[in-house]
Tab-separated table of C-alpha atoms and ligand atoms in Angstrom:
chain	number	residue	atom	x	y	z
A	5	UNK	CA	91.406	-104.989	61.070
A	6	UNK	CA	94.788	-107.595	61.809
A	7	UNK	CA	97.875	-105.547	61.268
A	8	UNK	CA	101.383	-107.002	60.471
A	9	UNK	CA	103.043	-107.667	63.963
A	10	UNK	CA	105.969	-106.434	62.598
A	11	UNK	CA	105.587	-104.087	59.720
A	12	UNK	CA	102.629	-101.614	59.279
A	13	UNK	CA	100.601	-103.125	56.927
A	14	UNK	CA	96.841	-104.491	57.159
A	15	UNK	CA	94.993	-107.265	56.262
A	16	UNK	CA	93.624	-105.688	53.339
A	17	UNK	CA	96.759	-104.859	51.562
A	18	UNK	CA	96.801	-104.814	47.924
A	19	UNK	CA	98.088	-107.599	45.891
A	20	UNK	CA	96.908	-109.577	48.509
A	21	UNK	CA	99.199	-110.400	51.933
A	22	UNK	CA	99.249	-113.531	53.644
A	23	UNK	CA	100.055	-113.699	57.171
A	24	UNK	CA	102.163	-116.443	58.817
A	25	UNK	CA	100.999	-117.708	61.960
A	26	UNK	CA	103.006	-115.588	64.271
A	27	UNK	CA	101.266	-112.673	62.471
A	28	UNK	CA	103.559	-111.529	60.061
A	29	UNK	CA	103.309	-110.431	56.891
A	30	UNK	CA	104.537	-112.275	53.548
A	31	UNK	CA	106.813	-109.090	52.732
A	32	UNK	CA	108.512	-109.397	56.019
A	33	UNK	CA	109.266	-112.851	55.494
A	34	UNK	CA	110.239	-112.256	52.002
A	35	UNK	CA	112.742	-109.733	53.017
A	36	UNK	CA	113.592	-111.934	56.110
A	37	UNK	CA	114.769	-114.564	53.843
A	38	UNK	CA	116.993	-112.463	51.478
A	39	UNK	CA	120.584	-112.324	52.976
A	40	UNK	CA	120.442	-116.813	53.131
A	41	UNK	CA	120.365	-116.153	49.418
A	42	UNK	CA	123.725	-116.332	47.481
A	43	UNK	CA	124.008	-112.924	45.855
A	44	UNK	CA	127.308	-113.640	44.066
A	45	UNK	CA	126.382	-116.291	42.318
A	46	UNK	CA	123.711	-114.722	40.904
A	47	UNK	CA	125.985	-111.987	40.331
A	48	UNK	CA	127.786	-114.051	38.302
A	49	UNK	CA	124.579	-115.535	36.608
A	50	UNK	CA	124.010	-111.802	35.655
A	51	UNK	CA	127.404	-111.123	34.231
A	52	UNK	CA	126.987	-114.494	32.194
A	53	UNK	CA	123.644	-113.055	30.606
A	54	UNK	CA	124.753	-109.392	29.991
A	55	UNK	CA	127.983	-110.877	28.330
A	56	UNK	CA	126.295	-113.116	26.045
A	57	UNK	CA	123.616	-110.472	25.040
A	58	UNK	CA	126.653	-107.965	24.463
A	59	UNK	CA	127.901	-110.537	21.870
A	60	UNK	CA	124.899	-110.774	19.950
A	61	UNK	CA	124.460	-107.288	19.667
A	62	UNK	CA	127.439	-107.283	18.124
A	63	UNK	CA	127.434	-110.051	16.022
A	64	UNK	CA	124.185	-108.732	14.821
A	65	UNK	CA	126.152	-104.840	14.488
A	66	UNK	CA	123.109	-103.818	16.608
A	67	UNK	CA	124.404	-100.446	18.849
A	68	UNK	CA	121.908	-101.412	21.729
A	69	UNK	CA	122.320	-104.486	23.348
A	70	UNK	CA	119.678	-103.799	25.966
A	71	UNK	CA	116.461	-101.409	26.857
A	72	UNK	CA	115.994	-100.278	30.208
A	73	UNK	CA	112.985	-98.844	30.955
A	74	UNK	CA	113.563	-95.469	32.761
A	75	UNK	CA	111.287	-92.555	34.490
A	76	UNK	CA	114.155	-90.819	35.972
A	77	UNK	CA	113.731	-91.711	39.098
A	78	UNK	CA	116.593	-93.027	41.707
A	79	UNK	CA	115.700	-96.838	40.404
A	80	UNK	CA	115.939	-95.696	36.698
A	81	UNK	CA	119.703	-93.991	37.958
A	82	UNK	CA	120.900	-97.212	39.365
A	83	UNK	CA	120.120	-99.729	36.520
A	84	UNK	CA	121.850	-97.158	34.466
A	85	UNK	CA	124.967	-97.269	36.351
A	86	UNK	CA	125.010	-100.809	36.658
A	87	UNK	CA	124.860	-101.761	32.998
A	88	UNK	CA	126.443	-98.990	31.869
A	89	UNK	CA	129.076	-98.160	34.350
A	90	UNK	CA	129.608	-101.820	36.049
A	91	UNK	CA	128.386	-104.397	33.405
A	92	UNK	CA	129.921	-101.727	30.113
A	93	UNK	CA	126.577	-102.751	28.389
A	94	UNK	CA	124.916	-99.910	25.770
A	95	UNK	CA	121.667	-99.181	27.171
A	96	UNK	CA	118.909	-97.575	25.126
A	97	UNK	CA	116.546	-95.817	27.901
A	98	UNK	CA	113.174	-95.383	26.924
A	99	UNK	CA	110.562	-93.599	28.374
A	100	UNK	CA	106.709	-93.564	28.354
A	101	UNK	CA	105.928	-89.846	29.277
A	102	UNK	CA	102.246	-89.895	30.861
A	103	UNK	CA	102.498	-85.600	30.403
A	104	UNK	CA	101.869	-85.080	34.608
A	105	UNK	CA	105.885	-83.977	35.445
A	106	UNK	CA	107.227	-82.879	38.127
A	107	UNK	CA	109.857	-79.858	37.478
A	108	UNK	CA	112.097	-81.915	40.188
A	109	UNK	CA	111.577	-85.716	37.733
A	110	UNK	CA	112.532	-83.585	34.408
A	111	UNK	CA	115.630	-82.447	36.210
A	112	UNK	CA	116.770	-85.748	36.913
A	113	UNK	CA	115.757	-87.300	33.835
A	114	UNK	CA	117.952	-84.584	32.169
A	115	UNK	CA	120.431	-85.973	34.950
A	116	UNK	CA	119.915	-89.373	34.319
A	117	UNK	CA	120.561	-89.449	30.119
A	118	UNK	CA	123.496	-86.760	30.579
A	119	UNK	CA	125.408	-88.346	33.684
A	120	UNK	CA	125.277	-91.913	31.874
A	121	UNK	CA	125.952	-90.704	28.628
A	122	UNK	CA	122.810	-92.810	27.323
A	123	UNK	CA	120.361	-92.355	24.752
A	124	UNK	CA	116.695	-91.816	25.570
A	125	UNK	CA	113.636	-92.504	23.656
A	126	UNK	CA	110.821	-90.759	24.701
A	127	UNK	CA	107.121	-91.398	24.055
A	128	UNK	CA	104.947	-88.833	24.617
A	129	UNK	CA	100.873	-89.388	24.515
A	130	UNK	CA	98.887	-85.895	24.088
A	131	UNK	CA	97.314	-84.438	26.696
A	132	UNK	CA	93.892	-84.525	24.784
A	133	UNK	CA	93.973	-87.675	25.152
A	134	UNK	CA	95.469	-88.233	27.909
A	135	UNK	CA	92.750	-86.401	29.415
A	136	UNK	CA	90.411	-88.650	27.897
A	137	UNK	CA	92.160	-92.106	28.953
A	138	UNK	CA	92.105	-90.531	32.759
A	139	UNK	CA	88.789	-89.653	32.504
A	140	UNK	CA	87.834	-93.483	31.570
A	141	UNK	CA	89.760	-94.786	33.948
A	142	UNK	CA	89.021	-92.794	36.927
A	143	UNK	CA	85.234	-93.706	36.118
A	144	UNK	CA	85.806	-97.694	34.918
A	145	UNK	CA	87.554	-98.130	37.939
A	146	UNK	CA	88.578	-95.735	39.963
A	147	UNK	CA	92.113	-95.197	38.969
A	148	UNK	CA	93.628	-92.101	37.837
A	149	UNK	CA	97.228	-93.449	36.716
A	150	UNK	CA	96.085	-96.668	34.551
A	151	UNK	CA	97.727	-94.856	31.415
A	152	UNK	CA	100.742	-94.678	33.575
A	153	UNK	CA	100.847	-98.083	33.984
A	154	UNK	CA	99.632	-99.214	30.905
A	155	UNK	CA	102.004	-96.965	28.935
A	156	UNK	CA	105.195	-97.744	31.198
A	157	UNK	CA	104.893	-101.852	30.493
A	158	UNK	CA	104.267	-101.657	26.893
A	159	UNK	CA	105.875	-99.219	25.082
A	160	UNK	CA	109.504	-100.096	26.092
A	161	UNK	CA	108.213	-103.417	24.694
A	162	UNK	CA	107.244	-101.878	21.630
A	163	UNK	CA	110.406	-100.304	21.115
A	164	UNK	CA	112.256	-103.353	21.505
A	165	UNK	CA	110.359	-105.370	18.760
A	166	UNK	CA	111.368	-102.243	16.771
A	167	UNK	CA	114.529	-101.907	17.778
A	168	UNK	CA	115.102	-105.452	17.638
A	169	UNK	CA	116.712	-105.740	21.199
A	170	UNK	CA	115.943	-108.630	22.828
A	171	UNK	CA	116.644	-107.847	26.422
A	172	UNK	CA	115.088	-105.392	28.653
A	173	UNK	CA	116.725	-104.460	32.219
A	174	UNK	CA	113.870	-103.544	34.638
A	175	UNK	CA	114.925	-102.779	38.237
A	176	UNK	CA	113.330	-103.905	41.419
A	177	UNK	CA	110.264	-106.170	41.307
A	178	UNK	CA	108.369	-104.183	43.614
A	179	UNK	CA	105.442	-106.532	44.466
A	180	UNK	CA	107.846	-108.871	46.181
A	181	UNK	CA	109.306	-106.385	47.552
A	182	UNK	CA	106.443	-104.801	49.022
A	183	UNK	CA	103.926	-107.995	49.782
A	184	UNK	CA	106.493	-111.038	49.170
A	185	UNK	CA	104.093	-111.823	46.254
A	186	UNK	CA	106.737	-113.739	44.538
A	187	UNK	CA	109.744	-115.855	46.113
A	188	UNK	CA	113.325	-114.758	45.398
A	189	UNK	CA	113.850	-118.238	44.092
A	190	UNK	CA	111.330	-118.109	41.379
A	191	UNK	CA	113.450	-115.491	39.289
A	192	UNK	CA	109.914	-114.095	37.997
A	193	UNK	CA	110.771	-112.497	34.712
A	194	UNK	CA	108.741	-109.698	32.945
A	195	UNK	CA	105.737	-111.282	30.599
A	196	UNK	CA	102.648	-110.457	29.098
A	197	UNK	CA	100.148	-111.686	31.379
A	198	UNK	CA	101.990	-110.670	34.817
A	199	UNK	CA	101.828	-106.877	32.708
A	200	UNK	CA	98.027	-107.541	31.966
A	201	UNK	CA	97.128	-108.594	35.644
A	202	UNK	CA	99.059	-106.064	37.706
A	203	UNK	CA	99.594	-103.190	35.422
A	204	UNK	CA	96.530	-102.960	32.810
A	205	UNK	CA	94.002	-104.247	35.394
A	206	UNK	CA	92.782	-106.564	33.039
A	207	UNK	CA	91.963	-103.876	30.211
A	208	UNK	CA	94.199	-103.884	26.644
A	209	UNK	CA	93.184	-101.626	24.546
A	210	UNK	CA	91.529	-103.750	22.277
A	211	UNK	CA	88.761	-103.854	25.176
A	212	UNK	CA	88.875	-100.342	26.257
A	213	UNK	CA	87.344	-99.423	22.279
A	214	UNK	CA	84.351	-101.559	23.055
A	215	UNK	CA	83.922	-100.857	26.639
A	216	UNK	CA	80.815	-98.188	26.811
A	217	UNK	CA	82.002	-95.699	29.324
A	218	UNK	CA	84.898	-95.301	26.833
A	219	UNK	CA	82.715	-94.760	24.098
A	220	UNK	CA	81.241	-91.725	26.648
A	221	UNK	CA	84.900	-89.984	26.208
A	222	UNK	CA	85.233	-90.327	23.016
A	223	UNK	CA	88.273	-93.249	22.775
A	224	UNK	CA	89.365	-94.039	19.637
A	225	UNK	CA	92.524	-96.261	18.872
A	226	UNK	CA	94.428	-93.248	18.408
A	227	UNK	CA	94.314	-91.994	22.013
A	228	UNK	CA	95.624	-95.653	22.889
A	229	UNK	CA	98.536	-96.020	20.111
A	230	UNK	CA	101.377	-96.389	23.441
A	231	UNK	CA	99.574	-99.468	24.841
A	232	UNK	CA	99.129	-102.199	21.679
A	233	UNK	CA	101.328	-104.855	22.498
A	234	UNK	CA	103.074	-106.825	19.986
A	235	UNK	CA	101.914	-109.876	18.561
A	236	UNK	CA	103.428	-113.483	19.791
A	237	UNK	CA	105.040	-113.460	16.604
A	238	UNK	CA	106.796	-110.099	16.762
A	239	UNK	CA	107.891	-111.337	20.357
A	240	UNK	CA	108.959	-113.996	19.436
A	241	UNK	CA	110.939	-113.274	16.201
A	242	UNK	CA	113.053	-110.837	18.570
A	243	UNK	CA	113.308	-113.456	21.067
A	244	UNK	CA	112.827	-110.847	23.902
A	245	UNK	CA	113.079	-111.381	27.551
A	246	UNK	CA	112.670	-109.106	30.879
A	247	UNK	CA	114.874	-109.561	33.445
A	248	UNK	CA	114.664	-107.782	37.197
A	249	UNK	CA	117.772	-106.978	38.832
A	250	UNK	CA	116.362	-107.200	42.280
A	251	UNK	CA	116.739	-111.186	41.634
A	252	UNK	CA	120.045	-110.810	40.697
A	253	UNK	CA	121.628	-108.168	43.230
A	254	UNK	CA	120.617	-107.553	46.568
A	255	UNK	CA	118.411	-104.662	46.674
A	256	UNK	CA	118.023	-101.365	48.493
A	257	UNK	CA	116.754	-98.611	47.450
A	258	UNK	CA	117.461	-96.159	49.980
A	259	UNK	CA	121.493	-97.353	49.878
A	260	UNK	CA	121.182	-96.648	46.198
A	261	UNK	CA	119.820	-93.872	46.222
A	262	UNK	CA	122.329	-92.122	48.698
A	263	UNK	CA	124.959	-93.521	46.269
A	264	UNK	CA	123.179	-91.867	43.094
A	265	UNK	CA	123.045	-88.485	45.089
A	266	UNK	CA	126.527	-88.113	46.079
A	267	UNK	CA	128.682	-89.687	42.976
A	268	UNK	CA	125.778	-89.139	40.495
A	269	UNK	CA	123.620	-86.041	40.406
A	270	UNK	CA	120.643	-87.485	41.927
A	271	UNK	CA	118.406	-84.699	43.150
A	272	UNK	CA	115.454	-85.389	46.018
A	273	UNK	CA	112.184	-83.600	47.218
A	274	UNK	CA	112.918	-81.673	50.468
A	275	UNK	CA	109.425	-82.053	51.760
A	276	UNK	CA	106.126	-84.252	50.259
A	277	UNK	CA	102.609	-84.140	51.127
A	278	UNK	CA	102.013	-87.761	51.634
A	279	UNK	CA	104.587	-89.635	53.282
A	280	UNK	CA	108.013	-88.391	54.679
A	281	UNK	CA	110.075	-90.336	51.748
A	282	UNK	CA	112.013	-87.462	50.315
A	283	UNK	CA	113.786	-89.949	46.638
A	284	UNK	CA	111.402	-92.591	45.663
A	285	UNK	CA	108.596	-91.743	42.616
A	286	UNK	CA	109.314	-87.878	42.712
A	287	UNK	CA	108.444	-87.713	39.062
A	288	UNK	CA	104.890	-87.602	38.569
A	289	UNK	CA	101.453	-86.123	40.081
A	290	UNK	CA	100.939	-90.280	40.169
A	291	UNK	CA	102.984	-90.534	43.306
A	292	UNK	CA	103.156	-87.153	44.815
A	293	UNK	CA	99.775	-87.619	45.724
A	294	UNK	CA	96.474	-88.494	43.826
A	295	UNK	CA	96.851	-92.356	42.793
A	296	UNK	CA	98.191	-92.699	46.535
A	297	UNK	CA	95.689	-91.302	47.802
A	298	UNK	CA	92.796	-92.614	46.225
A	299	UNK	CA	94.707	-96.066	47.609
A	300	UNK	CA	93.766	-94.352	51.290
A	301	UNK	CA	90.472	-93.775	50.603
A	302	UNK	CA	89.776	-97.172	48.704
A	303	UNK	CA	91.510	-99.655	51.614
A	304	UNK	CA	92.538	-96.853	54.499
A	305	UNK	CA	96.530	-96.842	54.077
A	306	UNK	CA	98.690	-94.974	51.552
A	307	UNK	CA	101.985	-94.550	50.941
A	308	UNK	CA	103.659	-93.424	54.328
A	309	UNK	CA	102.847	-97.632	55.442
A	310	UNK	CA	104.479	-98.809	52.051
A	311	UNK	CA	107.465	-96.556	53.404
A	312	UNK	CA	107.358	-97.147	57.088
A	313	UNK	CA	107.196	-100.802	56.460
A	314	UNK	CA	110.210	-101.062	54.401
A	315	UNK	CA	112.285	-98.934	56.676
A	316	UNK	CA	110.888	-101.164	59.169
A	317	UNK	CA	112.506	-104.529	57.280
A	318	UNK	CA	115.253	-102.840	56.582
A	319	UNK	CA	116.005	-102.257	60.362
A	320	UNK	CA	115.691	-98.361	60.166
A	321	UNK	CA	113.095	-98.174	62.031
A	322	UNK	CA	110.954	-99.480	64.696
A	323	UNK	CA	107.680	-100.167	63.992
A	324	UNK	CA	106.541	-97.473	66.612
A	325	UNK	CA	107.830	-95.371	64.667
A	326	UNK	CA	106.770	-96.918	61.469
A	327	UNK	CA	103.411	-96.161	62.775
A	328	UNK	CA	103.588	-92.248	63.872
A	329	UNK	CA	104.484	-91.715	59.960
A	330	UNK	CA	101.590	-93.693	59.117
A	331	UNK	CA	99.411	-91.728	61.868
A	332	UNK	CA	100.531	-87.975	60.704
A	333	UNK	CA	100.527	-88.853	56.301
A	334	UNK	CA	98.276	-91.739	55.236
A	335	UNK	CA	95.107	-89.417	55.641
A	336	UNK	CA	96.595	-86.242	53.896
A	337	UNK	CA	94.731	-84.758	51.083
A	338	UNK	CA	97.387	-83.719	48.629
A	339	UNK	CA	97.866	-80.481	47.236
A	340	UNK	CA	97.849	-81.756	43.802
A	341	UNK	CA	94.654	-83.371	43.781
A	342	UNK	CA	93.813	-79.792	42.472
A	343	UNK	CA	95.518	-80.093	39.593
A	344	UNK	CA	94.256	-83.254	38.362
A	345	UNK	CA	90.804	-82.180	38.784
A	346	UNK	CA	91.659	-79.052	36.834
A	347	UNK	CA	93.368	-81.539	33.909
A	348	UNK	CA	90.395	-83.860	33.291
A	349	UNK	CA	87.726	-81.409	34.039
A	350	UNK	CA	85.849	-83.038	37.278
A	351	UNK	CA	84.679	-81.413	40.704
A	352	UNK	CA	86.060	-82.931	43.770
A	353	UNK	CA	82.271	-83.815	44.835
A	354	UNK	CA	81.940	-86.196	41.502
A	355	UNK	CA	85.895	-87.599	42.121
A	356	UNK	CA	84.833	-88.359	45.500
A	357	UNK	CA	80.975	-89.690	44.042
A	358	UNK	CA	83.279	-92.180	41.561
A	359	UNK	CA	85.271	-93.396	44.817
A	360	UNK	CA	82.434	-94.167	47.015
A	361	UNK	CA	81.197	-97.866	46.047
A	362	UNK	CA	85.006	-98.799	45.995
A	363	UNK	CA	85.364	-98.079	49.419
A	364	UNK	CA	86.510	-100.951	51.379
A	365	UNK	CA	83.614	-102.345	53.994
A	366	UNK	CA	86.427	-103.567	55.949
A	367	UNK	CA	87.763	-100.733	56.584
A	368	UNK	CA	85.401	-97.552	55.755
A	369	UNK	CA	82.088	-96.726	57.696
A	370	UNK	CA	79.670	-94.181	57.301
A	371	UNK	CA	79.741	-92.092	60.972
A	372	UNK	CA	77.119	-90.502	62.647
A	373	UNK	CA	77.470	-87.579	60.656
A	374	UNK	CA	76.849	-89.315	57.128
A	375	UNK	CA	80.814	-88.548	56.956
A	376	UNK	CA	83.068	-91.280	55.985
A	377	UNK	CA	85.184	-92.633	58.892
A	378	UNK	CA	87.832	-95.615	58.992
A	379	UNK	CA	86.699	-98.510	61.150
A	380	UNK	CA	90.497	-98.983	62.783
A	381	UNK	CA	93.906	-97.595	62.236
A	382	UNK	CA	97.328	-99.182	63.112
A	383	UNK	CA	97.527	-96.980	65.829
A	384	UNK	CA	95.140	-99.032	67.914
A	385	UNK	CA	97.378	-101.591	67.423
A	386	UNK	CA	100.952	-100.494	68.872
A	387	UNK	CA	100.828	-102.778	71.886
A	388	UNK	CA	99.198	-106.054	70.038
A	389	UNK	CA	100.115	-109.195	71.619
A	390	UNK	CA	103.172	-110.737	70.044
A	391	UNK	CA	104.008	-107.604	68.529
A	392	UNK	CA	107.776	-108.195	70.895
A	393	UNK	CA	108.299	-111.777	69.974
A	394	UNK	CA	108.450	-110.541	66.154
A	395	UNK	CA	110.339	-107.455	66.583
A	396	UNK	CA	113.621	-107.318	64.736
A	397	UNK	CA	116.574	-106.038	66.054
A	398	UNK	CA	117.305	-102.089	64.638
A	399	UNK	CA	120.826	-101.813	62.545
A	400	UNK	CA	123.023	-100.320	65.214
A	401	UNK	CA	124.383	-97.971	62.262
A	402	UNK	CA	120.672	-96.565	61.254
A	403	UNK	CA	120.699	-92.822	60.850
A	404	UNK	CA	118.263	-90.442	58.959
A	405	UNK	CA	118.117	-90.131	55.650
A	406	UNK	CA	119.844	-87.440	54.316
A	407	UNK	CA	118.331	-85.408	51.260
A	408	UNK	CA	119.923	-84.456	48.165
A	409	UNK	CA	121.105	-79.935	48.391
A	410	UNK	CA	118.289	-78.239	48.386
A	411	UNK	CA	118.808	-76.199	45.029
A	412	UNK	CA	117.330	-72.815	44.658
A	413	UNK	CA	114.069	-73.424	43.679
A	414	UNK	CA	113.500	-76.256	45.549
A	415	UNK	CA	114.610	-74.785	49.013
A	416	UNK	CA	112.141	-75.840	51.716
A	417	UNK	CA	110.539	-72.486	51.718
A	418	UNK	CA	109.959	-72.051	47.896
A	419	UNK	CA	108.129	-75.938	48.159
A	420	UNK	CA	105.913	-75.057	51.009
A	421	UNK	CA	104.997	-71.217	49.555
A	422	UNK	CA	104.017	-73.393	46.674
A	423	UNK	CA	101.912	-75.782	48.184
A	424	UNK	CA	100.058	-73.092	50.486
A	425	UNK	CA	99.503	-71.741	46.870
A	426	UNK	CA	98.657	-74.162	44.968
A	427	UNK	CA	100.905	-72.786	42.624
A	428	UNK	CA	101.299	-76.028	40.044
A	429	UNK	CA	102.498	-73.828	37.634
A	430	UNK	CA	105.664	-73.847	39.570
A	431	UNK	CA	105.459	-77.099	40.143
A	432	UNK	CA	104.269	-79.575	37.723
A	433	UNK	CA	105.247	-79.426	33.609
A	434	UNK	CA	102.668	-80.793	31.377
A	435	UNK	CA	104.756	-82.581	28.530
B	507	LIG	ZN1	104.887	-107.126	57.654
């Protein structure tokens, strides 16, 4: 396998990568590129938009003048603060609640609406079917989070055809972020077909209630009613348009975040299964573990090489270190893989049977044993030729990052009794 030269990541990244022909990666050279960009004019460009969308909401004596989707997270605590705090906009945050919480993403959600002084609207699918919908999806194509997905990029869209609000704030766009899939200068904007290809995996739900293995589980359109998306014409009579503020405003997460935990509340993990990112997606059983590391056992990286290799363009780290976080989490089996069998009813012999044929060749081999095995790892590939020549220099102010107070019941010790015990009551909130 060909590994970035500079970052962590492998040839068989998904969305694709592209490397350059000094071997780097198309998210290096994407984040490479971003201080040459003018930040305050499109600062200003921002302001321009915000103001003239604050005047129509007024004209039109709407009380919203924007949406911004939120989970809770540290992203969803930054857009807040910038509209509401920076730009004085009057954000309505909605939320598509896919029922697997963390007790640590309800705090902060409950954080998030009372520190901003914001209105939430919350959508909440039942677990039946919920259950249901996971089931399908795990088995159509081996993904456990697809109603995540799915129900994150279309309600908020639904509420703003009801709501009439024609603008809706998302944060970072994370595939450029992550493998430079779109330039900075192409000011991608949220539509319905970028939503359909990335997020739905080609599936609306129109599809989904004449697809057969649905049929198995028993969908019906009422175990879907969070991802119809409006009609052109609804759309269009609202005139609505999604804007990402990584285009606007030069992005970093891990800045932000350390800004949201000491002015704003922000609360982090204090220890995580899967990669040693202690703020980003601490909300759901999504990114605590399962969906990331089904990613592991479909291509042979997780999560720990999405966060090494940013720290690793942000000149935090150095890639050898990059790649001893990769070595010691990528392969973990996560402690709440347990409860997700438990939810939709499945042994881990069948999840693991459902995984098999999506096993990437490229990477996965069957050993001597009859046991899985991965072909190569990055850590074969520390000293690769040219691996110097690429290198960038570290920020001579880097230091580690520092978590949130632990609170009492998220000390270290309470976190790791619960993990020993698998004790998700603790741990995890259905609804
Ligand atoms: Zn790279």
């Amino acid at each position: 396998m060909e590994y970035c030269k500079r970052c962590c990541y492998p040839a068989n990244t998904k969305p694709d990568i592209i490397f350059d022909e000094r071997g780097v990666c198309s998210g290096c050279r994407l984040i490479e590129s971003r201080p040459a960009i003018d930040w305050e004019e499109r600062g200003r460009w921002l302001k321009e938009l915000l103001e003239e969308h604050k005047a129509r909401a007024m004209e039109a004596g709407r009380i919203y003048d924007c949406i911004i989707p939120v989970s809770g997270g540290k992203d969803s605590h930054y857009q807040a603060y910038l509209m509401k705090v920076v730009y004085g906009m009057n954000p309505l945050l909605v939320t598509y609640n896919h029922v697997f919480n963390t007790r640590l993403g309800l705090r902060n959600l409950t954080n998030l609406v009372s520190t901003f002084g914001c209105d939430l609207l919350r959508f909440t699918s039942n677990p039946v079917s919920v259950r249901k919908v996971s089931r399908w999806a795990v088995k159509r194509m081996g993904d456990v989070t697809w109603h995540y997905h799915a129900g994150i990029m279309t309600f908020p869209i639904q509420a703003a055809v009801k709501y009439k609000i024609p603008l809706m704030v998302w944060g970072e766009e994370g595939f450029s972020e992550l493998v430079g899939m779109y330039n900075q200068d192409d000011m991608v904007e949220f539509t319905k077909k970028k939503r359909q290809e990335h997020s739905m995996r080609g599936f609306e739900p129109e599809d989904i209630l004449h697809d057969d293995l649905a049929m198995d589980e028993g969908i019906t359109a009422r175990d879907l009613a969070a991802f119809f998306y409006p009609s052109d014409e609804e759309i269009e009579e609202v005139g609505l348009r999604g804007i990402y503020l990584s285009n606007y405003l030069s992005w970093n997460g891990r800045k932000q975040t350390e800004f949201m935990i000491e002015n704003y509340g922000f609360e982090t993990a204090q220890r995580r299964d899967r990669t040693f990112n202690l703020y980003d997606k601490l909300d759901d059983l999504h990114a605590n573990g399962v969906h990331d590391y089904l990613k592991y056992l479909k291509f042979g990286y997780g999560r720990a090489t999405d966060d090494a290799s940013t720290e690793i363009r942000h000149r935090r780290m150095t890639r050898e270190e990059g790649i001893e976080m990769v070595m010691k989490y990528d392969s973990v089996r996560p402690h709440d893989l347990d409860v997700y069998l438990r939810f939709v009813g499945m042994t881990e012999e069948e999840f693991m049977g459902l995984v098999e044929p999506l096993r990437d060749p490229q990477i996965w081999e069957r050993g001597p044993d009859g046991q899985w095995q991965t072909k190569d790892c990055i850590g074969n590939h520390i000293h690769d030729p040219g691996v110097d020549e690429v290198r960038l220099s570290l920020d001579p102010h880097r230091r580690g990052f520092i978590p949130s107070e632990p609170k009492r019941s998220y000390s270290r010790d309470d976190h790791v009794r619960e993990s020993e015990n698998l004790n998700e009551q603790e741990e995890y909130v259905i609804l």
